[in-house]
Amino acid sequence: MSPKVRRQFSPVQFTNVTINDVFWTKRIKVNREQTLPFEYEQCKTTGRIDQFKPGFVPKGTQFTHMFNDSDVHKWLEAASYSLATHPDPKLKATVDEVVDLIVSAQQPDGYLHSFFTFVQPEMRWKNLRDNHELYTAGHLFEAAVAHFMATGERKLIDAACRFADHIDTMFGSEEGKKPGYCGHQEIELALVKLYSATGNEKYLKLSKFFIDERGKQPYYFDIEARERGEDPKDYWAKTYEYCQCHIPVREQDRVVGHAVRALYMYSGMADLAGEYGDEPLLNACNKLWDNVCLKNMYITGGIGPSAKNEGFTFDYDLPNESAYAETCASIALFLWNHRLLQLDCDSRYADVMERTIYNGIISGVSLDGRKFFYVNPLASVGDVQRQEWFACSCCPPNVARILASLGQYVYSTSDTDAVVHLYVQGTGKMNVAGQEITLTQTTEYPWDGNVRVGIDVPQPTKFGLRLRIPGWCKGATLKVNGEAVDLSGKIEKGYARIEREWKSGDSVELDLPMPVERVYSHPEVRQDMRHVALQRGPVVFCLEEADNDDSLFKVMLPKDAQLNASFQKDLLDGVVTITGEAVVVDQSGWEGQLYRTEPVKTKPYKFTAIPYFAWANRKIGKMVVWIPEA
Amino acid sequence: MSPKVRRQFSPVQFTNVTINDVFWTKRIKVNREQTLPFEYEQCKTTGRIDQFKPGFVPKGTQFTHMFNDSDVHKWLEAASYSLATHPDPKLKATVDEVVDLIVSAQQPDGYLHSFFTFVQPEMRWKNLRDNHELYTAGHLFEAAVAHFMATGERKLIDAACRFADHIDTMFGSEEGKKPGYCGHQEIELALVKLYSATGNEKYLKLSKFFIDERGKQPYYFDIEARERGEDPKDYWAKTYEYCQCHIPVREQDRVVGHAVRALYMYSGMADLAGEYGDEPLLNACNKLWDNVCLKNMYITGGIGPSAKNEGFTFDYDLPNESAYAETCASIALFLWNHRLLQLDCDSRYADVMERTIYNGIISGVSLDGRKFFYVNPLASVGDVQRQEWFACSCCPPNVARILASLGQYVYSTSDTDAVVHLYVQGTGKMNVAGQEITLTQTTEYPWDGNVRVGIDVPQPTKFGLRLRIPGWCKGATLKVNGEAVDLSGKIEKGYARIEREWKSGDSVELDLPMPVERVYSHPEVRQDMRHVALQRGPVVFCLEEADNDDSLFKVMLPKDAQLNASFQKDLLDGVVTITGEAVVVDQSGWEGQLYRTEPVKTKPYKFTAIPYFAWANRKIGKMVVWIPEA
C-alpha cells in the first residue's frame, strides 16, 4: 500500500497560534517558568541527564527504569516547544547542552539509548517485549522533530534519523531483519512525525511495519523469549493483551491492557490511517473509540481504572477511589482524538479532547507547576498527594509538552474550511482557500460560554468557518455580525458551519449557555449508581475537604438543590466554584453501633465544589467527584 | 503474676452436647462424610502428608508454604473432634496413620516441623518473624489436645509436650533463652489449651511470656534480622503492625495488620486474662473489641478488608467487592468472642459469634463440603468461585474443625447458672449447682425464632437459666411452663435470666420474632452509604444472579417494598428466601452515551434473596449483599 493521504484536515501549527487567555495563559506561564526548570533539575539530580555521558556509572536506584532517557526526551520536546513561542536564552543554553549530551551518546551504528549502551549493552535488542528501547527511540524522535521545528538546528534530528535508519536495518519483514515491535508502543506515531518533518518515506513505512506486524503469530515476543532461554509463559504480565499484541491490530475492537501503550498505538494507527487511506485501520480506530469513549472513560477523561496493569479491566468498570487514570493515558487519549479529528471533523473527538484537557490532564500538575499526579483518582479518603517526581516519571514532562504546545490543538484547516475546535482567547493564523486568514477569539471560556471570533482576511474570501458546539451544551446560539443565524441545517457533525464570503472585520458570536449541569453515568457503571457529578461547561467539579469538612463521604445532593456558580478570583488562581445546600448524614444516635435497623437521618449541609483539576493544591484531605444524589 | 482464675463461665464440652438440628445436622454430616475425607486427599496429593517422612524430598511447588504442616494439624484436630462424637473406624485408622507419621518426624530434642527438619534445617529458629515455626507448633498442640480428648491416646500429646518443652528451653526471659515470639500468633492460645489438658503450668507461663514480650523494644525481629545479616528495614511487610508487635500487647487499642494474626493473638490474650485475672490484658481486649466489632467488622462477621496485608486498613473501611474477609479471620473472631464470653457473660460476644457462624464462617465451605472460599467478598461482579484447595490452605481445615466441634459453643455454665448462647436443637449435659442437668432445645432456628428449652434435673434444683436475647431481636417474649414471664428486670447483659428451683419437665419457651429486617451501616462506612442489607434472625441475605439475572448491580430496593420470607425446602439444601418487588434501572435511551444529564429511570423488578452463606453453590455469577435503597 503506497501513501494515499486520507486526512482532509490539518492542525494549525502552534507557532501560528497565540494564546492570551484567562484560563491557559497563566498555566502556560507556570509551565514555562516553573515546570520546565524544575523538571530539568529533577532529571539532573536523579542522574537522568548524566546518564548520557559515555562511561557513566549509575548510582543507587536512579536507574529504576531502563527507559529513563525518555523523560529527558519528553522534557526536551517540551522545552523546544516553549522556545518556539517564547525565546529564552537561558533555556536555549540548557537545551543545547542536553542535545549535545544526547548526541554524544550515539553509537557509531546510530544506536542511542544510554541504558543499553552503558549499563546492559549485551541486552541491546534482545527483549523488545520489556525493554522499551523502541519506545525510548520514539520519544527521542518526537523531541528531535520539536527541536528542529523550534530552532531550525539539525543536530538532534540528524541523530534521530541515524538512529531510525539503524532501527530500519534491524526491524522489518525483509530477510535478515527481525520481525519485532516494541512492548511499549510509541515509536509508531513518532516515526510518522519524523517522516513528516523529513519527508523520508522510509520512516512512514517502518511505522506501518510495526503496526502491521503486531499481533501476528507466531508471536515475536515468544520467539524472542525462547532466544533468551526463557519460557514465554513466564511473561510477568501474563497476557499479550497487556501490550495489545494478542491479535493483529486491525482486528482489535476492545480496549485491553496497559492504557498508555494502547492509546499511543491507536494514535499511530490513526496517523497511518490518514497517511495511507487505510480503511481497515480507521475502522479499527472507530470500533476502539466506541469502546474506549463510551464504555471505559471517566468523566474527567481519565482512562485505565486499574493499578494492576496500569490499564483496563472490563467495560463500565470505573472505580473512583482506586481509579488509576494515569496522566499520560489521558494525554494519549487527547492525542489520539486530535488525530482522528483531522480524518473526520466530528465534534465527538474534540469533545473528548476538551474533556481531558480541562480535567484529567491538567489535574496532573499542581497550580504552582512543581508537583505532579501520576494517578488521578476521582475520590480520595485523604491519602493522596502530588509528588515532585516519580521513579517512573513519564507523566510530568508529558504534561509539560502538552501545555507548551497547546496552540496546536485549537484550530484545523481544510482546503475550504477553517475550524475552531477549542475555545481559547487569542489568534490563529492559517491558510484557507488560498488566503492567509487570522481568527481572533475573544472569550472567558471555560468560565463563560460567550465566544466572539473575529475574522481578518487579506481580501474578501469565501470559506467555511466551523465552530464546535460542545457536546455538553444545549441551546447554543450564533450571530454573524450581530445578526442571529438559525443553526438548523447548519450543524455538521457537531460543528456549526457558516460558509460565506468573509471580509475583515466580520465577526461571529457564539453563545454557549453554561449552567451547572448534573451529570449521570451509564447505569452499567455500578460505582456511580445513584451518584451525580457537577459539570459546568467542560469543567468537572469535585468537593474537596479544604472547602468543606471531612464529612464529604456522607454528603448527599438532593435532586432539587439550588446550585450557584460564581467566579472566585482569589481562590486557586481564579476558578468558578459551585455552592449550594446539600444534606449530610446526622451521625448522632449511632454510638456503639456499626449496624442498625433504623434508617439514616440527614441534616442540611452547605457545600462548595471546585474544579476537579484544581484539587490537591491545598492541605491534604478528602475529595469526591461523584456525589450521592438524595 | 501467678495463676488466679478470673473466668467465671466454662463452655460445656461438645462431647456433652448433641446436635439434632434442622440447620446444623446436615452441615456437620457433610463435614464428616465429605469434607474430612476430601481434605485428607488434598493433603495427601499435595504432599502435605508425605512431608513428615524422614528424608522426604519436596516435589515441585508443594512446599509453597513452609507452614504446610499446620494444614495437616488442623485436619487432624477436626478429625479428632469428629471421632469424639461419631466414632468411625476408617477415619480412626487414617488418624492413627497421620499421628504416627507426624510423631516419626520429631527430632531427638523434641523439634517437630517438617520443613525446617528436612528442607531448611539450617534455618531452624532463625527467622521467627517470617517462618511460622511457633505458629505451626501451636496447631500441633491444638491437634494433640483434640486427639487426646477424643481417643485418650497419649502418643501425639506426649510428642506435643516434648516439642513444647523444647520450645520452653529455647524461648523465655531467662539467661540463655531467646526473647522471641512468633511472627504469626497462634501458639499463645494453643499453649493455654495444652496447659488445660496437661495441667503443666510451664505451658501457661510460656504463653504469657510470648504475650508479655511481644512489642518490647529493641524489637526481637530487628535483632534476629541483623543476626541473619539483613537490614530490619527491608522487612517485606514494612511495619510490625502487620504482626501486632509494634507496641506491647497491653497498649494496643486499635486493630492493625494481618487479621488472623491479630485475632489469634487476642484469643490468647483473653485466655491469659482469664487464667491470670490479668486486668490490663482484659482491658486491652475490651478496647480492641470496640475497635474490631464496632468499626471494622462486616455485617457477615468478616474482618480484614484488604488483600494487601490480609488484614485491616482504617476504621469503617469496609469495601464489598474487594473485601478480603478471610474465612480464618472470621473463625478467629468467633474463637476470641467465645473466650471473652466466658469472662463476661455479655450477649454482645455471643452476638458476634452468631453473626460469624451463620454467615462469614460457613460461607467458607460449599454445601457439598468440597469447595472453599479463602476470601469472602460481600459483592461480586461474577469472577469469584470456590476452590478445591489453596496453595496456602489454612481455611478449609479451619472450617472443618469448627463444624466438627460446634457443640462446644452452645452452652456455658458457672457455679450457679446454665447459659444458652446459641440456639441449636439438641441436648446439653452440664453440671450446675452440684447437679448434672440436661437442657433440651427444640427449635427450627435460624429459620424460626421459637425456642423451647426443656429441663431435666436429677432432683429439683435452684439455678439460674440464662437464655440469650439476640441483638437482632426486638420484642422477645418468654414463658416458663406456659406462663408468660415479664422480662423487665430479668435481662442481664443481654441474657434473660430466670432463677428458680427447676424440676424435670419444666420448660421455657422463648419466642424471638424474626421479621425480615432492613439493616443500615454506620454512616462512616462510605461503601454502604444509602445501601440496605436484608437480615432475618441472624442470617444475612444476598442477591445472587442464579435467582435473579445479571442486572443485580442496577437493582434498588424501595423503602416501602414488601418483603416476604418463606422456607424453600428444595433450594440450596433448604433455606429461607426473601422475595419482593424492587426496581431496576431502565437502560433504554442510553445508547451511545456514557454520561448524560437526564436522570436514570427505573422499572419494577422482582427479586429473590438467599442467605449469604449459601451463595456460590450454583453457576458463577454476580452477587450483592448491600442493595442500593431507593
Coordinates of C-alpha atoms in Angstrom, one line a residue, chain B residues 106-530:
Chain B
Q106 CA 10.0 -35.5 65.7
Q107 CA 13.7 -34.9 66.3
P108 CA 15.6 -36.2 69.4
D109 CA 15.4 -32.7 71.0
G110 CA 11.7 -32.5 70.5
Y111 CA 11.6 -30.3 67.5
L112 CA 8.8 -31.1 65.1
H113 CA 8.4 -29.2 61.9
S114 CA 8.9 -31.0 58.6
F115 CA 10.1 -28.0 56.5
F116 CA 12.8 -26.9 59.0
T117 CA 13.8 -30.5 59.6
F118 CA 14.0 -31.9 56.1
V119 CA 14.2 -28.9 53.8
Q120 CA 15.9 -26.0 55.5
P121 CA 17.3 -27.3 58.8
E122 CA 19.9 -24.5 58.9
M123 CA 17.1 -22.0 59.3
R124 CA 15.6 -23.6 62.4
W125 CA 14.6 -20.8 64.9
K126 CA 16.5 -18.2 62.7
N127 CA 13.5 -16.3 61.5
L128 CA 10.6 -16.2 63.9
R129 CA 9.3 -13.2 62.0
D130 CA 8.5 -15.0 58.8
N131 CA 8.9 -18.7 59.3
H132 CA 5.8 -19.7 61.2
E133 CA 7.6 -22.3 63.3
L134 CA 5.8 -21.4 66.5
Y135 CA 2.5 -21.0 64.6
T136 CA 2.8 -24.5 63.3
A137 CA 3.7 -25.8 66.7
G138 CA 0.5 -24.1 68.0
H139 CA -1.6 -26.0 65.6
L140 CA 0.2 -29.2 66.5
F141 CA -0.7 -28.6 70.2
E142 CA -4.3 -27.9 69.4
A143 CA -4.5 -31.1 67.3
A144 CA -2.7 -33.1 70.1
V145 CA -5.2 -31.9 72.7
A146 CA -8.1 -32.7 70.5
H147 CA -6.7 -36.1 69.7
F148 CA -6.0 -36.9 73.3
M149 CA -9.6 -35.8 74.3
A150 CA -11.1 -37.9 71.5
T151 CA -9.1 -41.0 71.9
G152 CA -7.5 -40.9 75.3
E153 CA -4.3 -41.9 73.5
R154 CA -1.1 -40.1 74.6
K155 CA 1.1 -40.6 71.6
L156 CA 0.5 -37.2 70.0
I157 CA 0.1 -35.1 73.1
D158 CA 3.3 -36.5 74.5
A159 CA 5.1 -35.5 71.3
A160 CA 3.4 -32.1 71.6
C161 CA 4.7 -31.8 75.1
R162 CA 8.2 -32.8 74.1
F163 CA 8.1 -30.1 71.4
A164 CA 6.6 -27.5 73.9
D165 CA 9.3 -28.5 76.4
H166 CA 11.9 -27.9 73.7
I167 CA 10.4 -24.5 72.8
D168 CA 10.4 -23.7 76.5
T169 CA 14.2 -24.3 76.6
M170 CA 14.7 -22.0 73.6
F171 CA 12.4 -19.1 74.4
G172 CA 12.0 -17.1 77.5
S173 CA 13.3 -14.2 79.6
E174 CA 15.8 -16.3 81.4
E175 CA 19.5 -16.0 80.6
G176 CA 20.5 -18.1 77.6
K177 CA 17.0 -18.2 76.1
K178 CA 15.9 -16.1 73.2
P179 CA 13.4 -13.4 73.9
G180 CA 11.5 -14.2 70.8
Y181 CA 7.9 -14.7 69.7
C182 CA 6.2 -15.8 66.6
G183 CA 5.5 -13.6 63.5
H184 CA 2.2 -15.4 63.2
Q185 CA 0.4 -15.7 66.5
E186 CA -1.3 -19.0 67.4
I187 CA 1.0 -20.7 69.9
E188 CA -0.2 -18.4 72.6
L189 CA -3.7 -19.8 72.7
A190 CA -2.5 -23.3 71.9
L191 CA -0.2 -23.4 74.9
V192 CA -3.1 -22.5 77.2
K193 CA -5.0 -25.4 75.7
L194 CA -2.0 -27.7 76.3
Y195 CA -1.8 -26.4 79.9
S196 CA -5.5 -27.1 80.4
A197 CA -5.2 -30.6 79.0
T198 CA -2.0 -31.5 80.9
G199 CA -2.1 -29.3 84.0
N200 CA 1.5 -28.3 83.3
E201 CA 1.8 -24.7 84.3
K202 CA 5.0 -24.3 82.3
Y203 CA 3.0 -24.1 79.2
L204 CA 0.7 -21.4 80.6
K205 CA 3.8 -19.4 81.6
L206 CA 5.4 -19.8 78.2
S207 CA 2.2 -18.5 76.6
K208 CA 2.3 -15.5 79.0
F209 CA 5.9 -14.9 78.1
F210 CA 5.1 -14.7 74.4
I211 CA 2.3 -12.3 75.0
D212 CA 4.3 -10.2 77.5
E213 CA 7.4 -10.0 75.3
R214 CA 5.6 -9.0 72.2
G215 CA 6.2 -5.4 71.1
K216 CA 9.0 -4.7 73.5
Q217 CA 11.9 -2.7 72.3
P218 CA 14.5 -3.3 71.0
Y219 CA 12.4 -5.5 68.7
Y220 CA 13.3 -9.1 68.7
F221 CA 12.7 -9.2 64.9
D222 CA 15.2 -6.4 64.4
I223 CA 17.8 -8.3 66.4
E224 CA 17.1 -11.5 64.6
A225 CA 17.2 -9.9 61.2
R226 CA 20.6 -8.4 61.9
E227 CA 21.8 -11.8 63.0
R228 CA 20.8 -13.1 59.6
G229 CA 22.8 -10.3 58.0
E230 CA 19.7 -8.5 56.9
D231 CA 18.6 -4.9 57.4
P232 CA 15.4 -4.9 59.5
K233 CA 14.2 -2.1 57.4
D234 CA 13.9 -4.5 54.5
Y235 CA 11.1 -6.3 56.2
W236 CA 8.7 -7.1 53.3
A237 CA 5.6 -6.2 55.3
K238 CA 7.2 -2.8 56.1
T239 CA 5.6 -2.4 59.5
Y240 CA 5.4 -4.5 62.7
E241 CA 1.8 -3.5 62.9
Y242 CA 1.4 -6.3 60.3
C243 CA 2.1 -8.9 63.1
Q244 CA 0.9 -6.7 66.0
C245 CA 4.3 -6.4 67.7
H246 CA 4.7 -2.6 67.0
I247 CA 3.9 -1.9 70.6
P248 CA 3.4 -4.0 73.7
V249 CA 0.2 -6.0 73.6
R250 CA -1.4 -4.3 76.6
E251 CA -1.1 -0.9 75.0
Q252 CA -2.9 -2.0 71.8
D253 CA -6.3 -0.4 71.3
R254 CA -6.7 -0.4 67.6
V255 CA -6.8 -3.4 65.4
V256 CA -4.0 -3.4 62.8
G257 CA -2.2 -5.6 60.3
H258 CA -2.9 -9.2 59.4
A259 CA -6.4 -10.2 60.6
V260 CA -5.8 -13.8 61.6
R261 CA -2.6 -13.0 63.4
A262 CA -4.4 -10.2 65.3
L263 CA -7.4 -12.3 66.3
Y264 CA -5.5 -15.4 67.3
M265 CA -3.4 -13.2 69.5
Y266 CA -6.5 -11.6 71.0
S267 CA -7.8 -15.1 71.7
G268 CA -4.6 -15.9 73.5
M269 CA -4.9 -12.6 75.4
A270 CA -8.4 -13.5 76.5
D271 CA -7.2 -16.9 77.6
L272 CA -4.4 -15.4 79.7
A273 CA -6.7 -12.7 81.1
G274 CA -9.0 -15.5 82.3
E275 CA -6.2 -17.6 83.7
Y276 CA -4.3 -14.9 85.5
G277 CA -7.1 -12.4 86.2
D278 CA -4.9 -10.0 84.2
E279 CA -7.0 -6.8 84.1
P280 CA -4.7 -4.8 81.8
L281 CA -4.9 -7.7 79.3
L282 CA -8.7 -7.8 79.6
N283 CA -8.8 -4.0 79.3
A284 CA -6.8 -4.3 76.1
C285 CA -9.2 -6.9 74.8
N286 CA -12.2 -4.7 75.6
K287 CA -10.7 -1.7 73.8
L288 CA -9.8 -3.9 70.8
W289 CA -13.3 -5.4 70.8
D290 CA -14.9 -2.0 70.5
N291 CA -12.5 -1.2 67.6
V292 CA -12.9 -4.5 65.8
C293 CA -16.6 -5.1 66.3
L294 CA -17.9 -1.6 66.2
K295 CA -15.7 -0.2 63.4
N296 CA -14.1 -3.0 61.4
M297 CA -16.5 -5.9 61.0
Y298 CA -18.6 -6.7 58.0
I299 CA -22.3 -7.5 58.6
T300 CA -21.3 -11.1 57.8
G301 CA -18.8 -11.2 60.6
G302 CA -16.0 -11.0 58.1
I303 CA -13.0 -8.9 59.2
G304 CA -9.9 -7.6 57.4
P305 CA -10.9 -5.8 54.3
S306 CA -7.7 -5.7 52.4
A307 CA -5.9 -8.4 50.3
K308 CA -2.7 -6.4 50.5
N309 CA -2.0 -7.3 54.1
E310 CA -4.7 -9.9 54.5
G311 CA -6.0 -7.5 57.1
F312 CA -7.0 -4.1 58.4
T313 CA -6.8 -0.7 56.8
F314 CA -8.6 2.1 58.7
D315 CA -11.8 2.3 60.8
Y316 CA -15.0 2.0 58.9
D317 CA -13.2 0.9 55.7
L318 CA -15.4 -2.0 54.5
P319 CA -15.3 -2.3 50.7
N320 CA -17.6 -5.0 49.5
E321 CA -16.4 -6.3 46.2
S322 CA -12.8 -6.3 47.3
A323 CA -13.5 -7.5 50.8
Y324 CA -10.8 -10.0 51.8
A325 CA -12.7 -11.2 54.9
E326 CA -10.7 -14.4 55.1
T327 CA -12.6 -17.4 56.4
C328 CA -9.9 -18.0 59.0
A329 CA -10.3 -14.4 60.3
S330 CA -14.0 -14.9 60.9
I331 CA -13.2 -18.1 62.7
A332 CA -10.6 -16.3 64.8
L333 CA -13.2 -13.6 65.6
F334 CA -15.6 -16.4 66.7
L335 CA -13.0 -18.0 68.9
W336 CA -12.0 -14.8 70.5
N337 CA -15.6 -13.8 71.3
H338 CA -16.2 -17.3 72.7
R339 CA -13.3 -16.8 75.1
L340 CA -14.4 -13.3 76.1
L341 CA -17.9 -14.7 76.7
Q342 CA -16.6 -17.0 79.5
L343 CA -15.0 -14.0 81.2
D344 CA -18.1 -11.8 80.9
C345 CA -21.4 -13.4 80.0
D346 CA -22.4 -10.5 77.8
S347 CA -24.5 -11.2 74.8
R348 CA -22.5 -8.8 72.6
Y349 CA -19.9 -11.5 72.4
A350 CA -22.3 -14.3 71.5
D351 CA -24.0 -12.0 69.0
V352 CA -20.7 -11.7 67.2
M353 CA -20.2 -15.5 67.4
E354 CA -23.7 -15.9 65.9
R355 CA -23.1 -13.4 63.2
T356 CA -19.9 -15.1 62.1
I357 CA -21.1 -18.7 62.4
Y358 CA -24.3 -18.2 60.3
N359 CA -22.6 -16.0 57.7
G360 CA -18.9 -15.4 57.2
I361 CA -17.6 -18.7 58.5
I362 CA -19.9 -21.2 56.8
S363 CA -19.7 -19.1 53.6
G364 CA -16.2 -20.6 53.6
V365 CA -17.4 -24.1 52.6
S366 CA -19.7 -25.2 49.8
L367 CA -22.9 -27.0 50.7
D368 CA -21.4 -30.2 49.3
G369 CA -18.4 -29.7 51.6
R370 CA -15.8 -29.9 48.9
K371 CA -15.2 -26.4 47.7
F372 CA -13.9 -23.5 49.8
F373 CA -13.6 -19.8 50.0
Y374 CA -10.5 -18.3 51.4
V375 CA -11.8 -14.8 50.7
N376 CA -15.4 -13.9 51.4
P377 CA -16.4 -10.8 49.4
L378 CA -19.8 -9.1 50.0
A379 CA -20.3 -8.4 46.3
S380 CA -19.1 -10.0 43.1
V381 CA -19.2 -8.9 39.5
G382 CA -19.2 -12.6 38.7
D383 CA -15.5 -13.5 38.8
V384 CA -15.5 -15.4 42.1
Q385 CA -15.6 -19.1 42.6
R386 CA -14.9 -21.6 45.4
Q387 CA -11.7 -23.6 45.0
E388 CA -11.0 -27.2 46.0
W389 CA -7.8 -26.2 47.7
F390 CA -5.3 -23.4 48.0
A391 CA -1.5 -23.1 47.9
C392 CA -1.9 -21.6 51.4
S393 CA -4.8 -23.8 52.5
C394 CA -5.4 -22.7 56.1
C395 CA -9.1 -22.0 55.7
P396 CA -10.6 -25.4 54.6
P397 CA -9.4 -27.4 57.7
N398 CA -10.2 -24.5 59.9
V399 CA -13.9 -24.6 59.0
A400 CA -13.8 -28.3 59.4
R401 CA -12.6 -28.2 62.9
I402 CA -15.2 -25.6 63.9
L403 CA -18.1 -27.6 62.4
A404 CA -16.8 -30.8 64.0
S405 CA -16.8 -29.2 67.4
L406 CA -19.8 -26.9 67.1
G407 CA -21.4 -28.2 70.3
Q408 CA -18.6 -26.6 72.2
Y409 CA -20.0 -23.1 71.6
V410 CA -23.7 -23.6 72.5
Y411 CA -23.7 -23.7 76.3
S412 CA -21.7 -22.4 79.3
T413 CA -22.0 -22.9 83.0
S414 CA -21.0 -21.1 86.1
D415 CA -21.3 -22.5 89.6
T416 CA -24.9 -21.2 89.7
D417 CA -26.0 -20.8 86.2
A418 CA -26.6 -22.7 83.0
V419 CA -26.3 -20.5 79.9
V420 CA -27.6 -21.0 76.4
H421 CA -25.6 -18.9 73.9
L422 CA -26.7 -20.4 70.6
Y423 CA -30.0 -21.9 69.6
V424 CA -29.4 -25.3 68.3
Q425 CA -31.8 -28.2 68.6
G426 CA -30.4 -31.0 70.7
T427 CA -29.3 -31.5 74.2
G428 CA -26.6 -30.3 76.5
K429 CA -25.5 -32.1 79.7
M430 CA -23.8 -30.0 82.2
N431 CA -23.0 -29.6 85.9
V432 CA -24.7 -26.7 87.7
A433 CA -25.2 -26.2 91.4
G434 CA -23.8 -29.6 92.0
Q435 CA -26.2 -31.4 89.8
E436 CA -25.9 -32.9 86.3
I437 CA -28.6 -31.2 84.4
T438 CA -29.7 -31.6 80.8
L439 CA -31.1 -28.9 78.7
T440 CA -33.1 -29.9 75.6
Q441 CA -33.6 -27.4 72.9
T442 CA -36.4 -27.7 70.4
T443 CA -36.3 -25.2 67.6
E444 CA -36.1 -24.6 63.9
Y445 CA -33.6 -21.8 64.4
P446 CA -32.3 -19.9 62.5
W447 CA -35.4 -20.2 60.2
D448 CA -37.8 -19.7 63.1
G449 CA -37.4 -17.8 66.3
N450 CA -39.3 -20.1 68.6
V451 CA -37.1 -22.0 71.0
R452 CA -38.3 -24.4 73.7
V453 CA -35.8 -25.4 76.3
G454 CA -36.7 -28.4 78.4
I455 CA -35.0 -29.0 81.7
D456 CA -34.1 -32.3 83.2
V457 CA -32.6 -32.5 86.7
P458 CA -32.0 -35.4 89.0
Q459 CA -33.8 -33.5 91.7
P460 CA -35.4 -30.1 92.0
T461 CA -32.5 -27.7 91.9
K462 CA -32.2 -24.0 92.2
F463 CA -30.1 -22.4 89.5
G464 CA -30.2 -19.5 87.1
L465 CA -31.0 -20.3 83.5
R466 CA -29.7 -17.7 81.1
L467 CA -31.0 -17.5 77.6
R468 CA -29.5 -15.1 75.2
I469 CA -31.8 -12.4 73.6
P470 CA -30.1 -11.9 70.3
G471 CA -29.1 -8.3 69.5
W472 CA -31.1 -8.5 66.2
C473 CA -34.3 -9.3 68.1
K474 CA -37.0 -6.9 69.2
G475 CA -39.9 -7.9 71.3
A476 CA -38.6 -11.3 72.6
T477 CA -41.1 -13.0 74.9
L478 CA -40.6 -15.8 77.3
K479 CA -42.8 -18.3 79.0
V480 CA -42.0 -20.7 81.9
N481 CA -44.1 -23.8 81.8
G482 CA -46.5 -22.0 79.5
E483 CA -46.8 -18.9 81.7
A484 CA -45.6 -15.6 80.3
V485 CA -42.8 -14.0 82.3
D486 CA -42.3 -10.3 82.3
L487 CA -38.7 -9.9 81.2
S488 CA -38.2 -6.4 82.5
G489 CA -35.6 -6.5 85.2
K490 CA -34.7 -10.0 84.1
I491 CA -32.2 -9.1 81.4
E492 CA -28.6 -9.3 82.4
K493 CA -26.1 -8.2 79.8
G494 CA -28.4 -9.4 77.0
Y495 CA -29.5 -12.7 78.6
A496 CA -32.9 -13.4 80.1
R497 CA -32.0 -14.9 83.5
I498 CA -34.7 -17.0 85.2
E499 CA -33.6 -18.2 88.6
R500 CA -35.8 -20.6 90.4
E501 CA -36.0 -24.1 91.6
W502 CA -36.1 -26.2 88.4
K503 CA -37.6 -29.6 88.2
S504 CA -37.6 -32.2 85.5
G505 CA -40.3 -31.5 82.9
D506 CA -40.0 -27.8 83.4
S507 CA -39.7 -25.9 80.1
V508 CA -39.0 -22.4 79.0
E509 CA -40.4 -21.1 75.7
L510 CA -38.6 -18.2 74.2
D511 CA -40.1 -16.5 71.2
L512 CA -37.8 -14.4 69.1
P513 CA -39.8 -12.6 66.5
M514 CA -37.9 -12.9 63.2
P515 CA -39.3 -10.5 60.6
V516 CA -37.1 -9.5 57.7
E517 CA -35.1 -6.6 58.8
R518 CA -33.6 -3.8 56.8
V519 CA -30.1 -3.1 58.2
Y520 CA -28.1 0.0 57.7
S521 CA -24.3 0.6 58.2
H522 CA -22.8 3.3 60.3
P523 CA -22.6 6.4 58.1
E524 CA -18.8 6.4 58.3
V525 CA -18.9 3.2 56.2
R526 CA -18.8 5.1 52.9
Q527 CA -19.1 1.9 50.8
D528 CA -22.6 1.2 52.3
M529 CA -24.0 4.8 52.1
R530 CA -27.6 4.6 51.1

